[in-house]
mmCIF file of C-alpha atoms in Angstrom:
data_model
loop_
_atom_site.group_PDB
_atom_site.id
_atom_site.type_symbol
_atom_site.label_atom_id
_atom_site.label_comp_id
_atom_site.label_asym_id
_atom_site.label_seq_id
_atom_site.Cartn_x
_atom_site.Cartn_y
_atom_site.Cartn_z
ATOM 1 C CA MET H 1 64.939 60.377 149.996
ATOM 2 C CA ALA H 2 64.961 64.183 150.529
ATOM 3 C CA LEU H 3 65.618 63.633 154.209
ATOM 4 C CA ASP H 4 68.584 61.270 153.486
ATOM 5 C CA SER H 5 70.061 63.748 151.057
ATOM 6 C CA PHE H 6 69.529 66.558 153.542
ATOM 7 C CA LYS H 7 71.208 64.549 156.334
ATOM 8 C CA GLU H 8 74.211 63.947 154.080
ATOM 9 C CA ASP H 9 74.514 67.723 153.534
ATOM 10 C CA LEU H 10 73.985 68.393 157.219
ATOM 11 C CA SER H 11 76.800 66.027 158.175
ATOM 12 C CA ASN H 12 79.058 67.914 155.772
ATOM 13 C CA ILE H 13 77.947 71.252 157.248
ATOM 14 C CA LEU H 14 78.656 70.021 160.761
ATOM 15 C CA GLU H 15 81.843 68.369 159.566
ATOM 16 C CA ILE H 16 81.014 64.985 161.064
ATOM 17 C CA ASN H 17 80.612 61.491 159.712
ATOM 18 C CA ILE H 18 77.000 60.826 158.740
ATOM 19 C CA ASP H 19 76.974 57.802 161.078
ATOM 20 C CA ASP H 20 77.467 60.208 163.941
ATOM 21 C CA LEU H 21 74.508 62.387 162.984
ATOM 22 C CA HIS H 22 71.998 61.358 165.697
ATOM 23 C CA ASP H 23 68.968 63.265 166.887
ATOM 24 C CA ASP H 24 70.698 64.193 170.102
ATOM 25 C CA PHE H 25 73.813 65.599 168.370
ATOM 26 C CA GLU H 26 74.285 68.944 170.066
ATOM 27 C CA PHE H 27 74.983 72.183 168.264
ATOM 28 C CA ASP H 28 77.634 74.524 169.657
ATOM 29 C CA SER H 29 79.280 77.779 168.651
ATOM 30 C CA ASP H 30 81.908 75.872 166.654
ATOM 31 C CA ASN H 31 79.584 73.820 164.509
ATOM 32 C CA TRP H 32 76.474 76.033 164.482
ATOM 33 C CA ASN H 33 77.617 79.479 163.376
ATOM 34 C CA SER H 34 76.621 82.030 160.751
ATOM 35 C CA LEU H 35 78.202 80.030 157.903
ATOM 36 C CA SER H 36 76.710 76.694 158.883
ATOM 37 C CA ILE H 37 73.292 78.310 159.306
ATOM 38 C CA VAL H 38 73.500 79.873 155.839
ATOM 39 C CA ALA H 39 74.558 76.460 154.448
ATOM 40 C CA THR H 40 71.575 74.839 156.212
ATOM 41 C CA ILE H 41 69.171 77.412 154.773
ATOM 42 C CA VAL H 42 70.425 76.613 151.261
ATOM 43 C CA ALA H 43 70.302 72.840 151.894
ATOM 44 C CA ILE H 44 66.719 73.012 153.253
ATOM 45 C CA ASP H 45 65.675 75.040 150.238
ATOM 46 C CA GLU H 46 67.302 72.568 147.856
ATOM 47 C CA HIS H 47 65.937 69.375 149.441
ATOM 48 C CA PHE H 48 62.548 70.494 150.754
ATOM 49 C CA ALA H 49 61.781 73.557 148.643
ATOM 50 C CA ILE H 50 60.973 75.707 151.702
ATOM 51 C CA GLN H 51 62.705 78.723 153.234
ATOM 52 C CA ILE H 52 63.427 78.891 156.952
ATOM 53 C CA GLU H 53 64.750 82.067 158.507
ATOM 54 C CA GLY H 54 68.224 82.113 160.021
ATOM 55 C CA ASP H 55 66.879 83.277 163.397
ATOM 56 C CA LYS H 56 64.734 80.175 163.697
ATOM 57 C CA LEU H 57 67.630 77.904 162.831
ATOM 58 C CA ASN H 58 69.781 79.704 165.284
ATOM 59 C CA SER H 59 67.403 78.761 168.055
ATOM 60 C CA CYS H 60 67.854 74.983 167.394
ATOM 61 C CA HIS H 61 70.003 73.211 169.986
ATOM 62 C CA ASN H 62 70.415 69.835 168.392
ATOM 63 C CA VAL H 63 69.584 67.770 165.278
ATOM 64 C CA LEU H 64 66.184 66.809 166.633
ATOM 65 C CA ASP H 65 65.169 70.506 167.056
ATOM 66 C CA LEU H 66 66.272 71.141 163.501
ATOM 67 C CA LEU H 67 64.352 68.208 162.026
ATOM 68 C CA GLN H 68 61.233 69.149 163.971
ATOM 69 C CA LEU H 69 61.498 72.716 162.725
ATOM 70 C CA ILE H 70 61.793 71.514 159.145
ATOM 71 C CA SER H 71 58.850 69.177 159.566
ATOM 72 C CA TYR H 72 56.721 71.967 161.083
ATOM 73 C CA SER H 73 57.734 74.383 158.291
ATOM 74 C CA ILE H 74 56.830 71.882 155.598
ATOM 75 C CA ARG H 75 53.359 71.430 157.169
ATOM 76 C CA MET H 76 52.805 75.173 157.369
ATOM 77 C CA HIS H 77 54.003 75.567 153.810
ATOM 78 C CA ASP H 78 51.625 72.877 152.558
ATOM 79 C CA LYS H 79 48.693 74.595 154.221
ATOM 80 C CA LEU H 80 49.284 77.756 152.278
ATOM 81 C CA MET Q 1 76.119 120.020 123.179
ATOM 82 C CA MET Q 2 77.065 119.195 126.736
ATOM 83 C CA ASP Q 3 73.524 119.572 128.045
ATOM 84 C CA ASN Q 4 72.332 116.570 126.075
ATOM 85 C CA TYR Q 5 75.331 114.284 126.283
ATOM 86 C CA LEU Q 6 73.139 111.488 127.650
ATOM 87 C CA ASN Q 7 70.776 111.786 124.714
ATOM 88 C CA LEU Q 8 70.114 108.268 123.512
ATOM 89 C CA SER Q 9 67.456 109.141 120.929
ATOM 90 C CA ASN Q 10 67.616 107.136 117.709
ATOM 91 C CA LYS Q 11 69.635 104.467 119.485
ATOM 92 C CA THR Q 12 68.478 100.879 119.633
ATOM 93 C CA ILE Q 13 69.557 99.230 122.869
ATOM 94 C CA ALA Q 14 68.949 95.635 123.923
ATOM 95 C CA VAL Q 15 68.485 94.961 127.652
ATOM 96 C CA THR Q 16 68.536 91.467 129.096
ATOM 97 C CA GLY Q 17 66.935 90.658 132.484
ATOM 98 C CA ALA Q 18 64.511 93.406 131.525
ATOM 99 C CA SER Q 19 61.456 92.008 133.353
ATOM 100 C CA SER Q 20 62.611 93.028 136.833
ATOM 101 C CA GLY Q 21 65.203 94.806 138.997
ATOM 102 C CA ILE Q 22 68.100 96.596 137.366
ATOM 103 C CA GLY Q 23 67.224 95.504 133.820
ATOM 104 C CA LYS Q 24 63.698 96.817 134.175
ATOM 105 C CA ALA Q 25 64.893 100.125 135.619
ATOM 106 C CA ALA Q 26 67.489 100.520 132.825
ATOM 107 C CA ALA Q 27 64.934 99.737 130.155
ATOM 108 C CA GLN Q 28 62.479 102.284 131.490
ATOM 109 C CA MET Q 29 65.207 104.904 131.820
ATOM 110 C CA LEU Q 30 66.507 104.235 128.315
ATOM 111 C CA SER Q 31 62.991 104.734 126.901
ATOM 112 C CA ARG Q 32 62.723 108.068 128.702
ATOM 113 C CA PHE Q 33 66.081 109.082 127.146
ATOM 114 C CA GLY Q 34 64.601 108.388 123.719
ATOM 115 C CA SER Q 35 66.009 104.928 122.919
ATOM 116 C CA LYS Q 36 64.222 102.219 121.096
ATOM 117 C CA VAL Q 37 64.505 99.371 123.630
ATOM 118 C CA VAL Q 38 64.641 95.635 122.929
ATOM 119 C CA LEU Q 39 63.622 93.774 126.096
ATOM 120 C CA ILE Q 40 64.842 90.255 126.695
ATOM 121 C CA SER Q 41 63.838 88.026 129.619
ATOM 122 C CA ARG Q 42 62.521 84.547 130.315
ATOM 123 C CA ASN Q 43 59.450 85.839 132.115
ATOM 124 C CA SER Q 44 57.119 86.750 129.297
ATOM 125 C CA GLN Q 45 54.254 87.954 131.470
ATOM 126 C CA ARG Q 46 56.336 90.466 133.403
ATOM 127 C CA LEU Q 47 58.225 91.349 130.255
ATOM 128 C CA LYS Q 48 55.022 92.480 128.549
ATOM 129 C CA ALA Q 49 54.159 94.590 131.539
ATOM 130 C CA VAL Q 50 57.507 96.336 131.422
ATOM 131 C CA TRP Q 51 57.092 96.799 127.634
ATOM 132 C CA LYS Q 52 53.767 98.541 128.270
ATOM 133 C CA SER Q 53 55.394 100.809 130.829
ATOM 134 C CA LEU Q 54 58.019 102.179 128.427
ATOM 135 C CA ALA Q 55 57.944 105.767 127.221
ATOM 136 C CA GLY Q 56 57.725 106.366 123.476
ATOM 137 C CA ASN Q 57 57.226 103.900 120.677
ATOM 138 C CA GLY Q 58 59.052 101.272 118.699
ATOM 139 C CA HIS Q 59 60.056 99.014 121.606
ATOM 140 C CA SER Q 60 59.923 95.252 121.441
ATOM 141 C CA TYR Q 61 60.286 92.232 123.680
ATOM 142 C CA TYR Q 62 61.644 88.704 123.349
ATOM 143 C CA ASP Q 63 60.989 85.835 125.653
ATOM 144 C CA TYR Q 64 64.237 83.872 126.069
ATOM 145 C CA ASP Q 65 66.084 82.049 128.842
ATOM 146 C CA LEU Q 66 69.686 83.219 128.502
ATOM 147 C CA SER Q 67 71.051 80.271 130.439
ATOM 148 C CA LYS Q 68 70.564 78.461 127.117
ATOM 149 C CA CYS Q 69 73.763 79.837 125.692
ATOM 150 C CA ASP Q 70 73.657 77.792 122.479
ATOM 151 C CA GLY Q 71 70.644 79.728 121.186
ATOM 152 C CA ILE Q 72 71.888 83.217 121.869
ATOM 153 C CA ILE Q 73 73.462 83.852 118.471
ATOM 154 C CA GLU Q 74 70.205 82.912 116.706
ATOM 155 C CA LEU Q 75 68.195 85.034 119.136
ATOM 156 C CA VAL Q 76 70.288 88.149 118.481
ATOM 157 C CA LYS Q 77 70.205 87.573 114.714
ATOM 158 C CA MET Q 78 66.418 87.323 114.857
ATOM 159 C CA ILE Q 79 66.170 90.453 116.950
ATOM 160 C CA THR Q 80 68.246 92.525 114.579
ATOM 161 C CA ASP Q 81 66.495 91.068 111.534
ATOM 162 C CA GLU Q 82 63.246 92.403 112.993
ATOM 163 C CA GLN Q 83 64.402 95.504 114.824
ATOM 164 C CA GLY Q 84 67.425 96.649 112.887
ATOM 165 C CA PRO Q 85 71.025 96.936 114.103
ATOM 166 C CA LEU Q 86 71.858 97.628 117.755
ATOM 167 C CA ASP Q 87 73.805 100.526 119.178
ATOM 168 C CA GLY Q 88 74.319 98.902 122.487
ATOM 169 C CA LEU Q 89 73.481 96.022 124.754
ATOM 170 C CA PHE Q 90 73.115 95.883 128.541
ATOM 171 C CA HIS Q 91 73.311 92.375 129.945
ATOM 172 C CA ALA Q 92 71.598 92.646 133.334
ATOM 173 C CA ALA Q 93 70.214 89.096 133.522
ATOM 174 C CA GLY Q 94 71.913 86.856 136.034
ATOM 175 C CA VAL Q 95 71.408 84.725 139.003
ATOM 176 C CA SER Q 96 72.875 84.992 142.462
ATOM 177 C CA PHE Q 97 73.968 81.755 144.083
ATOM 178 C CA MET Q 98 74.850 81.295 147.710
ATOM 179 C CA SER Q 99 76.319 77.966 148.732
ATOM 180 C CA PRO Q 100 78.973 77.438 151.330
ATOM 181 C CA LEU Q 101 81.609 74.959 150.129
ATOM 182 C CA SER Q 102 80.317 72.281 152.556
ATOM 183 C CA ILE Q 103 77.229 71.717 150.449
ATOM 184 C CA LEU Q 104 78.460 72.735 147.030
ATOM 185 C CA LYS Q 105 77.929 70.106 144.339
ATOM 186 C CA GLU Q 106 79.275 69.897 140.818
ATOM 187 C CA LYS Q 107 75.695 70.052 139.420
ATOM 188 C CA HIS Q 108 75.260 73.533 140.922
ATOM 189 C CA LEU Q 109 78.044 75.001 138.796
ATOM 190 C CA ASP Q 110 76.810 75.009 135.201
ATOM 191 C CA PRO Q 111 73.511 76.868 135.706
ATOM 192 C CA VAL Q 112 75.303 79.729 137.499
ATOM 193 C CA ILE Q 113 78.233 79.881 135.095
ATOM 194 C CA ASP Q 114 76.042 79.685 131.996
ATOM 195 C CA ILE Q 115 73.858 82.701 132.713
ATOM 196 C CA ASN Q 116 76.502 84.846 134.391
ATOM 197 C CA LEU Q 117 79.509 84.166 132.210
ATOM 198 C CA GLY Q 118 78.500 82.016 129.225
ATOM 199 C CA ALA Q 119 75.686 84.370 128.181
ATOM 200 C CA THR Q 120 78.034 87.338 128.572
ATOM 201 C CA LEU Q 121 80.483 85.867 126.089
ATOM 202 C CA MET Q 122 77.874 84.666 123.638
ATOM 203 C CA LEU Q 123 76.082 88.010 123.663
ATOM 204 C CA ALA Q 124 79.433 89.751 122.921
ATOM 205 C CA LYS Q 125 80.045 87.307 120.060
ATOM 206 C CA ALA Q 126 76.583 87.864 118.642
ATOM 207 C CA PHE Q 127 76.960 91.653 118.887
ATOM 208 C CA CYS Q 128 80.044 91.431 116.656
ATOM 209 C CA LEU Q 129 78.277 89.667 113.802
ATOM 210 C CA LYS Q 130 77.707 91.477 110.555
ATOM 211 C CA GLY Q 131 74.442 93.391 110.557
ATOM 212 C CA VAL Q 132 73.884 93.073 114.263
ATOM 213 C CA ARG Q 133 75.386 96.387 115.317
ATOM 214 C CA ARG Q 134 75.319 99.812 113.834
ATOM 215 C CA GLN Q 135 78.504 101.378 112.546
ATOM 216 C CA GLY Q 136 80.260 103.880 114.760
ATOM 217 C CA ASP Q 137 80.580 103.977 118.551
ATOM 218 C CA THR Q 138 78.714 101.060 120.162
ATOM 219 C CA SER Q 139 78.715 99.825 123.709
ATOM 220 C CA LEU Q 140 78.446 96.545 125.569
ATOM 221 C CA VAL Q 141 77.694 96.741 129.290
ATOM 222 C CA PHE Q 142 77.699 93.687 131.492
ATOM 223 C CA MET Q 143 76.488 93.401 135.078
ATOM 224 C CA SER Q 144 79.141 92.375 137.513
ATOM 225 C CA SER Q 145 79.114 92.575 141.270
ATOM 226 C CA VAL Q 146 81.205 93.660 144.229
ATOM 227 C CA ALA Q 147 81.224 89.926 144.926
ATOM 228 C CA GLY Q 148 83.874 89.708 142.207
ATOM 229 C CA LEU Q 149 86.017 92.227 144.078
ATOM 230 C CA ARG Q 150 85.416 91.397 147.749
ATOM 231 C CA GLY Q 151 85.027 88.097 149.485
ATOM 232 C CA GLN Q 152 81.850 86.976 151.180
ATOM 233 C CA GLN Q 153 80.866 83.737 152.881
ATOM 234 C CA GLY Q 154 79.060 81.277 150.650
ATOM 235 C CA LEU Q 155 79.493 83.241 147.431
ATOM 236 C CA SER Q 156 82.557 81.532 145.933
ATOM 237 C CA VAL Q 157 80.878 80.399 142.713
ATOM 238 C CA TYR Q 158 79.050 83.635 142.159
ATOM 239 C CA SER Q 159 82.203 85.625 142.989
ATOM 240 C CA ALA Q 160 84.208 83.572 140.517
ATOM 241 C CA CYS Q 161 81.645 84.190 137.752
ATOM 242 C CA LYS Q 162 81.543 87.953 138.318
ATOM 243 C CA ALA Q 163 85.360 88.216 138.520
ATOM 244 C CA ALA Q 164 85.431 86.262 135.278
ATOM 245 C CA VAL Q 165 83.014 88.780 133.686
ATOM 246 C CA ASP Q 166 85.324 91.618 134.726
ATOM 247 C CA GLY Q 167 88.333 89.762 133.297
ATOM 248 C CA ALA Q 168 86.486 89.070 130.074
ATOM 249 C CA VAL Q 169 85.638 92.746 129.771
ATOM 250 C CA ARG Q 170 89.353 93.689 129.705
ATOM 251 C CA SER Q 171 90.179 91.278 126.891
ATOM 252 C CA LEU Q 172 87.005 91.932 124.989
ATOM 253 C CA ALA Q 173 87.707 95.701 125.145
ATOM 254 C CA VAL Q 174 91.153 95.068 123.567
ATOM 255 C CA GLU Q 175 89.737 92.699 120.956
ATOM 256 C CA LEU Q 176 86.796 94.827 119.943
ATOM 257 C CA ALA Q 177 88.188 98.392 120.152
ATOM 258 C CA PRO Q 178 89.218 98.265 116.465
ATOM 259 C CA ARG Q 179 85.515 97.708 115.632
ATOM 260 C CA GLN Q 180 84.476 100.693 117.769
ATOM 261 C CA ILE Q 181 82.831 98.472 120.341
ATOM 262 C CA ARG Q 182 83.396 99.612 123.893
ATOM 263 C CA VAL Q 183 83.061 96.912 126.587
ATOM 264 C CA ASN Q 184 82.581 97.682 130.272
ATOM 265 C CA SER Q 185 81.049 96.150 133.352
ATOM 266 C CA ILE Q 186 79.304 97.494 136.451
ATOM 267 C CA ALA Q 187 80.175 96.017 139.850
ATOM 268 C CA ALA Q 188 77.062 96.676 141.858
ATOM 269 C CA GLY Q 189 76.716 96.446 145.574
ATOM 270 C CA ALA Q 190 73.502 95.317 147.284
ATOM 271 C CA VAL Q 191 70.572 96.667 145.348
ATOM 272 C CA GLU Q 192 67.018 96.402 146.648
ATOM 273 C CA THR Q 193 65.549 94.025 144.071
ATOM 274 C CA GLU Q 194 63.451 90.901 144.420
ATOM 275 C CA MET Q 195 66.674 88.855 144.270
ATOM 276 C CA HIS Q 196 68.047 90.919 147.138
ATOM 277 C CA GLU Q 197 64.874 90.392 149.131
ATOM 278 C CA ARG Q 198 65.119 86.622 148.701
ATOM 279 C CA ILE Q 199 68.694 86.692 150.027
ATOM 280 C CA ILE Q 200 68.225 88.897 153.043
ATOM 281 C CA LYS Q 201 65.015 87.324 154.254
ATOM 282 C CA ASN Q 202 67.051 84.285 155.267
ATOM 283 C CA LEU Q 203 69.427 86.424 157.318
ATOM 284 C CA SER Q 204 68.981 87.582 160.871
ATOM 285 C CA GLU Q 205 68.118 91.241 161.486
ATOM 286 C CA GLU Q 206 71.618 91.756 162.892
ATOM 287 C CA ALA Q 207 73.226 90.261 159.807
ATOM 288 C CA VAL Q 208 71.120 92.451 157.516
ATOM 289 C CA GLU Q 209 72.039 95.517 159.523
ATOM 290 C CA ASN Q 210 75.766 94.651 159.378
ATOM 291 C CA TYR Q 211 75.456 94.111 155.633
ATOM 292 C CA ARG Q 212 73.687 97.466 155.235
ATOM 293 C CA GLU Q 213 76.318 99.284 157.287
ATOM 294 C CA LYS Q 214 79.053 98.046 154.939
ATOM 295 C CA HIS Q 215 77.251 100.078 152.286
ATOM 296 C CA LEU Q 216 78.229 103.556 153.443
ATOM 297 C CA LEU Q 217 75.281 105.103 151.520
ATOM 298 C CA GLY Q 218 72.852 102.332 152.382
ATOM 299 C CA PHE Q 219 71.486 99.715 150.000
ATOM 300 C CA GLY Q 220 71.075 100.923 146.400
ATOM 301 C CA SER Q 221 68.035 101.142 144.199
ATOM 302 C CA PRO Q 222 67.803 99.610 140.692
ATOM 303 C CA GLU Q 223 67.820 103.207 139.341
ATOM 304 C CA ASP Q 224 71.214 103.875 140.989
ATOM 305 C CA VAL Q 225 72.700 101.112 138.818
ATOM 306 C CA ALA Q 226 70.656 101.964 135.821
ATOM 307 C CA ASN Q 227 72.196 105.450 135.889
ATOM 308 C CA ALA Q 228 75.626 103.956 135.482
ATOM 309 C CA ALA Q 229 74.411 101.720 132.618
ATOM 310 C CA ILE Q 230 72.982 104.785 130.852
ATOM 311 C CA PHE Q 231 76.348 106.518 131.154
ATOM 312 C CA LEU Q 232 78.229 103.549 129.765
ATOM 313 C CA LEU Q 233 75.777 103.158 126.907
ATOM 314 C CA SER Q 234 75.870 106.835 125.970
ATOM 315 C CA VAL Q 235 78.387 108.985 124.138
ATOM 316 C CA ALA Q 236 79.287 110.500 127.519
ATOM 317 C CA SER Q 237 81.514 107.473 128.036
ATOM 318 C CA LYS Q 238 82.941 107.385 124.518
ATOM 319 C CA TRP Q 239 86.529 107.267 125.969
ATOM 320 C CA VAL Q 240 85.745 104.579 128.487
ATOM 321 C CA THR Q 241 86.391 100.916 127.684
ATOM 322 C CA GLY Q 242 87.707 97.848 129.500
ATOM 323 C CA THR Q 243 86.743 99.151 132.885
ATOM 324 C CA THR Q 244 84.611 97.909 135.792
ATOM 325 C CA LEU Q 245 82.563 100.785 137.172
ATOM 326 C CA VAL Q 246 82.017 100.213 140.848
ATOM 327 C CA VAL Q 247 78.518 101.379 141.908
ATOM 328 C CA ASP Q 248 78.237 100.094 145.460
ATOM 329 C CA GLY Q 249 77.336 102.898 147.892
ATOM 330 C CA GLY Q 250 80.854 102.648 149.319
ATOM 331 C CA TYR Q 251 80.966 98.889 150.008
ATOM 332 C CA CYS Q 252 84.422 98.474 148.496
ATOM 333 C CA CYS Q 253 85.934 101.177 150.699
ATOM 334 C CA PHE Q 254 86.599 98.468 153.270
#
């Protein structure tokens, strides 16, 4: 549920149709910039209640990288 | 006379958001200037700690979430029933809210508007009620932000709220001047509070440095803003109403 809601937000952030949001969707300088990263930080916080630093998001190259980063961060957060 | 123009002894001043940041700094400073301080915040544990840290005697604290605007009138009546009439009120409570338009939802709006604008108006209304304020020069001071004066990515809702506070201050000043109530706001730049820390920890080092450089004098401290609040609450500002005092380390020079 949280993941679905997050993906809906992410498709809005990337300005694409949610049906086009596949794991291999590549980020580039047009769709993955300072504003979209800030929006993603806010969306991750809202849907997963965790904070991920902008620098880490900036290193993601595609949707799969991002989802794996979120998954890893949730596991680390739960261990605390 | 001029050497004690900031003397606030025998004044009763209410401070919202008093458990941390700017509100806490203002409350502590007011107590050192001789005021009887009424602390208001939703965090009772931290509130009590601030209450214990105040200089002098006669201070009090009230645990209340100011986003619940419909209870503010009753809260202020209760405070003045127990503590006597107020000489001034500093509304420092507020929430920042960053959300680029792409993920903004209607449900996000009310919580931000309620605490930042709704509470401002209801506190002003409460302050005007019979028995709530002392006769003579009184002062309302509301926290605003440079976000109400300058654009910034992702801050449209927060900016709108703070610009609305500044607008309300002008009209309230006109409406309340006949009752000797001065009304002003403080547009603060980035101040190193817990709220500020939460915001910048999500930014890259480069972004934080760029943000800092826009503040010609660096990021501010809570005391830098509290100083301005003391001025606006004191007789030193008796000819100042309806203004937004910019306290931003030079941020708005650009």
